C-alpha positions as a LaTeX table, in Angstrom:
\begin{tabular}{lrrr}
\hline
Residue & $x$ (\AA) & $y$ (\AA) & $z$ (\AA) \\
\hline
Met1 & $-50.23$ & 59.39 & $-31.49$ \\
Arg2 & $-46.93$ & 59.96 & $-33.30$ \\
His3 & $-44.24$ & 57.27 & $-33.41$ \\
Asp4 & $-40.64$ & 58.12 & $-34.28$ \\
Ser5 & $-38.92$ & 54.84 & $-33.44$ \\
Ala6 & $-39.13$ & 51.25 & $-34.58$ \\
Val7 & $-39.72$ & 50.00 & $-31.03$ \\
Thr8 & $-43.28$ & 49.84 & $-29.72$ \\
Gly9 & $-44.69$ & 52.40 & $-27.36$ \\
Ala10 & $-48.29$ & 52.58 & $-26.17$ \\
Gln11 & $-50.90$ & 52.11 & $-28.91$ \\
Asp12 & $-53.79$ & 54.53 & $-29.29$ \\
Glu13 & $-57.01$ & 52.51 & $-29.28$ \\
Ala14 & $-58.89$ & 55.15 & $-31.26$ \\
Ala15 & $-56.46$ & 54.95 & $-34.17$ \\
Pro16 & $-57.79$ & 53.67 & $-37.49$ \\
Pro17 & $-56.91$ & 50.14 & $-38.55$ \\
Gly18 & $-53.16$ & 50.27 & $-38.58$ \\
Pro19 & $-50.33$ & 48.59 & $-40.32$ \\
Pro20 & $-50.06$ & 44.83 & $-40.65$ \\
Gln21 & $-49.31$ & 42.60 & $-37.65$ \\
Gly22 & $-47.71$ & 39.18 & $-37.18$ \\
Glu23 & $-47.20$ & 37.14 & $-40.30$ \\
Glu24 & $-48.36$ & 39.99 & $-42.50$ \\
Leu25 & $-45.71$ & 42.26 & $-40.98$ \\
Ile26 & $-42.94$ & 39.74 & $-41.67$ \\
Arg27 & $-44.12$ & 39.33 & $-45.27$ \\
Ala28 & $-44.20$ & 43.10 & $-45.64$ \\
Leu29 & $-40.68$ & 43.34 & $-44.16$ \\
His30 & $-39.46$ & 40.72 & $-46.59$ \\
Asp31 & $-41.10$ & 42.37 & $-49.59$ \\
Gln32 & $-39.84$ & 45.85 & $-48.70$ \\
His33 & $-36.37$ & 45.16 & $-47.31$ \\
Ala34 & $-35.05$ & 41.71 & $-48.31$ \\
Ala35 & $-33.47$ & 42.79 & $-51.61$ \\
Ala36 & $-31.68$ & 45.79 & $-50.10$ \\
Leu37 & $-30.65$ & 43.75 & $-47.07$ \\
Leu38 & $-29.27$ & 40.99 & $-49.31$ \\
Ser39 & $-27.27$ & 43.53 & $-51.29$ \\
Phe40 & $-25.86$ & 45.01 & $-48.06$ \\
Val41 & $-24.99$ & 41.61 & $-46.58$ \\
Leu42 & $-23.37$ & 40.39 & $-49.82$ \\
Arg43 & $-20.78$ & 43.13 & $-49.43$ \\
Leu44 & $-20.17$ & 42.13 & $-45.80$ \\
Val45 & $-19.59$ & 38.46 & $-46.60$ \\
Gly46 & $-17.38$ & 39.01 & $-49.62$ \\
Gly47 & $-19.95$ & 38.00 & $-52.24$ \\
Asp48 & $-20.86$ & 34.59 & $-50.74$ \\
Arg49 & $-24.50$ & 34.46 & $-51.84$ \\
His50 & $-25.43$ & 31.40 & $-49.80$ \\
Gln51 & $-24.05$ & 32.91 & $-46.61$ \\
Ala52 & $-25.74$ & 36.24 & $-47.39$ \\
Glu53 & $-29.10$ & 34.53 & $-47.91$ \\
Asp54 & $-28.67$ & 32.70 & $-44.60$ \\
Val55 & $-27.95$ & 36.00 & $-42.83$ \\
Val56 & $-31.01$ & 37.68 & $-44.37$ \\
Gln57 & $-33.16$ & 34.72 & $-43.38$ \\
Glu58 & $-31.81$ & 34.79 & $-39.81$ \\
Thr59 & $-32.42$ & 38.56 & $-39.67$ \\
Leu60 & $-36.06$ & 38.10 & $-40.66$ \\
Val61 & $-36.44$ & 35.24 & $-38.16$ \\
Arg62 & $-35.14$ & 37.53 & $-35.42$ \\
Ala63 & $-37.58$ & 40.21 & $-36.54$ \\
Trp64 & $-40.39$ & 37.65 & $-36.29$ \\
Arg65 & $-39.25$ & 36.63 & $-32.79$ \\
Asn66 & $-39.22$ & 40.29 & $-31.72$ \\
Ile67 & $-42.41$ & 41.25 & $-33.53$ \\
His68 & $-43.98$ & 42.37 & $-30.25$ \\
Arg69 & $-41.23$ & 44.99 & $-29.92$ \\
Leu70 & $-41.30$ & 46.29 & $-33.49$ \\
Glu71 & $-43.32$ & 49.33 & $-34.41$ \\
Pro72 & $-44.93$ & 48.66 & $-37.79$ \\
Ala73 & $-45.92$ & 52.32 & $-38.15$ \\
Ala74 & $-42.31$ & 53.51 & $-37.86$ \\
Ala75 & $-40.89$ & 55.38 & $-40.83$ \\
Ser76 & $-38.62$ & 52.42 & $-41.56$ \\
Leu77 & $-37.48$ & 49.26 & $-39.89$ \\
Arg78 & $-34.52$ & 49.00 & $-42.25$ \\
Pro79 & $-31.96$ & 50.52 & $-39.84$ \\
Trp80 & $-32.91$ & 47.93 & $-37.22$ \\
Leu81 & $-32.73$ & 45.11 & $-39.80$ \\
Val82 & $-29.34$ & 46.31 & $-41.09$ \\
Thr83 & $-27.95$ & 46.44 & $-37.55$ \\
Val84 & $-29.19$ & 42.93 & $-36.79$ \\
Ala85 & $-27.77$ & 41.58 & $-40.06$ \\
Arg86 & $-24.40$ & 43.24 & $-39.44$ \\
Arg87 & $-24.25$ & 41.73 & $-35.94$ \\
Ile88 & $-25.08$ & 38.27 & $-37.32$ \\
Val89 & $-22.22$ & 38.56 & $-39.81$ \\
Ile90 & $-19.81$ & 39.71 & $-37.09$ \\
Asp91 & $-20.89$ & 36.91 & $-34.75$ \\
Gly92 & $-20.43$ & 34.34 & $-37.52$ \\
His93 & $-16.96$ & 35.65 & $-38.31$ \\
Arg94 & $-15.95$ & 35.58 & $-34.65$ \\
Ser95 & $-17.24$ & 32.04 & $-34.15$ \\
Arg96 & $-15.29$ & 30.80 & $-37.20$ \\
Gln97 & $-12.13$ & 32.46 & $-35.85$ \\
Ser98 & $-12.50$ & 30.93 & $-32.39$ \\
Arg99 & $-12.57$ & 27.29 & $-33.46$ \\
Pro100 & $-10.68$ & 25.20 & $-35.98$ \\
Arg101 & $-12.04$ & 24.99 & $-39.49$ \\
Glu102 & $-14.22$ & 21.96 & $-40.09$ \\
Val103 & $-13.20$ & 19.58 & $-42.83$ \\
Gly104 & $-15.69$ & 17.44 & $-44.70$ \\
Asp105 & $-15.27$ & 13.79 & $-45.59$ \\
Ala106 & $-14.17$ & 14.68 & $-49.12$ \\
Met107 & $-10.72$ & 15.68 & $-47.85$ \\
Leu108 & $-10.23$ & 12.24 & $-46.30$ \\
Glu109 & $-10.75$ & 10.58 & $-49.67$ \\
Val110 & $-8.10$ & 12.78 & $-51.27$ \\
Met111 & $-5.54$ & 12.15 & $-48.52$ \\
Pro112 & $-5.50$ & 8.41 & $-47.83$ \\
Ala113 & $-4.20$ & 7.51 & $-44.40$ \\
Glu114 & $-1.63$ & 4.76 & $-44.29$ \\
Asp115 & $-2.46$ & 1.90 & $-41.99$ \\
Glu116 & 0.35 & 1.99 & $-39.41$ \\
Leu117 & $-0.57$ & $-1.40$ & $-37.93$ \\
Glu118 & $-0.28$ & $-3.09$ & $-41.33$ \\
Lys119 & 3.08 & $-1.41$ & $-41.90$ \\
Ala120 & 4.38 & $-2.54$ & $-38.49$ \\
Leu121 & 3.26 & $-6.14$ & $-39.09$ \\
Arg122 & 4.91 & $-6.13$ & $-42.53$ \\
Leu123 & 8.21 & $-4.86$ & $-41.06$ \\
Met124 & 8.11 & $-7.48$ & $-38.30$ \\
Thr125 & 7.55 & $-10.24$ & $-40.85$ \\
Ile126 & 10.40 & $-9.01$ & $-43.06$ \\
Ser127 & 12.71 & $-8.70$ & $-40.05$ \\
Asp128 & 11.84 & $-12.24$ & $-38.95$ \\
Ala129 & 12.45 & $-13.55$ & $-42.49$ \\
Leu130 & 15.83 & $-11.76$ & $-42.63$ \\
Asp131 & 16.82 & $-13.42$ & $-39.35$ \\
Ala132 & 16.16 & $-16.79$ & $-40.99$ \\
Leu133 & 18.89 & $-16.12$ & $-43.61$ \\
Thr134 & 22.52 & $-17.05$ & $-43.17$ \\
Glu135 & 24.81 & $-14.24$ & $-41.98$ \\
Pro136 & 26.53 & $-13.68$ & $-45.39$ \\
His137 & 23.15 & $-13.56$ & $-47.17$ \\
Arg138 & 21.67 & $-11.16$ & $-44.58$ \\
Gln139 & 24.75 & $-8.89$ & $-44.89$ \\
Val140 & 24.47 & $-8.51$ & $-48.67$ \\
Ile141 & 20.71 & $-7.78$ & $-48.47$ \\
Val142 & 21.32 & $-5.17$ & $-45.77$ \\
Glu143 & 24.15 & $-3.51$ & $-47.70$ \\
Thr144 & 22.52 & $-3.50$ & $-51.14$ \\
Tyr145 & 18.79 & $-3.14$ & $-50.48$ \\
Leu146 & 18.49 & $-1.55$ & $-47.07$ \\
Lys147 & 21.52 & 0.76 & $-47.20$ \\
Gly148 & 21.22 & 1.32 & $-50.98$ \\
Arg149 & 24.82 & 0.55 & $-51.86$ \\
Thr150 & 25.96 & $-0.62$ & $-55.27$ \\
Val151 & 27.48 & $-4.08$ & $-55.70$ \\
Asn152 & 30.99 & $-2.60$ & $-55.80$ \\
Glu153 & 30.37 & $-0.48$ & $-52.66$ \\
Ala154 & 28.94 & $-3.49$ & $-50.80$ \\
Ala155 & 31.93 & $-5.59$ & $-51.90$ \\
Ala156 & 34.31 & $-2.98$ & $-50.49$ \\
Val157 & 32.43 & $-2.81$ & $-47.16$ \\
Leu158 & 32.14 & $-6.60$ & $-46.81$ \\
Gly159 & 35.68 & $-7.28$ & $-48.06$ \\
Val160 & 34.64 & $-9.75$ & $-50.74$ \\
Pro161 & 34.81 & $-9.62$ & $-54.55$ \\
Ala162 & 31.93 & $-7.97$ & $-56.47$ \\
Gly163 & 31.08 & $-11.30$ & $-58.16$ \\
Thr164 & 30.62 & $-12.90$ & $-54.74$ \\
Val165 & 28.25 & $-10.09$ & $-53.73$ \\
Arg166 & 26.20 & $-10.64$ & $-56.92$ \\
Ser167 & 26.01 & $-14.36$ & $-56.30$ \\
Arg168 & 25.08 & $-13.91$ & $-52.62$ \\
Val169 & 22.38 & $-11.36$ & $-53.53$ \\
Phe170 & 20.85 & $-13.83$ & $-56.00$ \\
Tyr171 & 20.73 & $-16.69$ & $-53.48$ \\
Ala172 & 19.78 & $-14.41$ & $-50.58$ \\
Leu173 & 16.75 & $-13.07$ & $-52.47$ \\
Arg174 & 15.68 & $-16.59$ & $-53.33$ \\
Ser175 & 16.01 & $-17.66$ & $-49.67$ \\
Leu176 & 14.22 & $-14.50$ & $-48.50$ \\
Lys177 & 11.32 & $-15.22$ & $-50.87$ \\
Ile178 & 10.96 & $-18.73$ & $-49.46$ \\
Ala179 & 11.18 & $-17.41$ & $-45.86$ \\
Leu180 & 8.45 & $-14.83$ & $-46.57$ \\
Glu181 & 6.21 & $-17.43$ & $-48.22$ \\
Glu182 & 6.58 & $-19.61$ & $-45.12$ \\
Arg183 & 5.27 & $-16.65$ & $-43.10$ \\
Gly184 & 2.25 & $-16.21$ & $-45.34$ \\
Val185 & 3.55 & $-13.37$ & $-47.52$ \\
Thr186 & 2.85 & $-13.76$ & $-51.20$ \\
Ser187 & 4.05 & $-11.60$ & $-54.06$ \\
\hline
\end{tabular}
């Protein structure tokens, strides 16, 4: 009986012991086609050897699962293997395109996340400590530290001499330090 395709037809019982079956067939497929298949798949995956090896392995696994449909006496099973490998690559590409890229834990170590709760508590404590200051001391801290003005600019806004602003900043910082220490904040 003559076979022209890689898919099984009816077997002739009178035929001499034929080509390998089962595990032997898969080993034969690997020995005969794995190198050429790997070379073909490497081009499809842009030279990623690990991905290409995974595709070749998956192709041979699918051949093993469909061993009952394969015709070992066919001239070559390579066209079937190449088609399966190409479809695996296409399916992998499509699945990567349809979902967001996964990020490993290594990226989290590079980009530390700031603790928003800690920041909020710190701002509340500072705000509470500022409220404990006298109005002139709070004004100079707001103008110089929070608004970033120079002593002369703060003096112009507050309508006091620059020396008074310097003096108030000195005493305001000292009072703010004590107020923060009372709230459990240390340097």
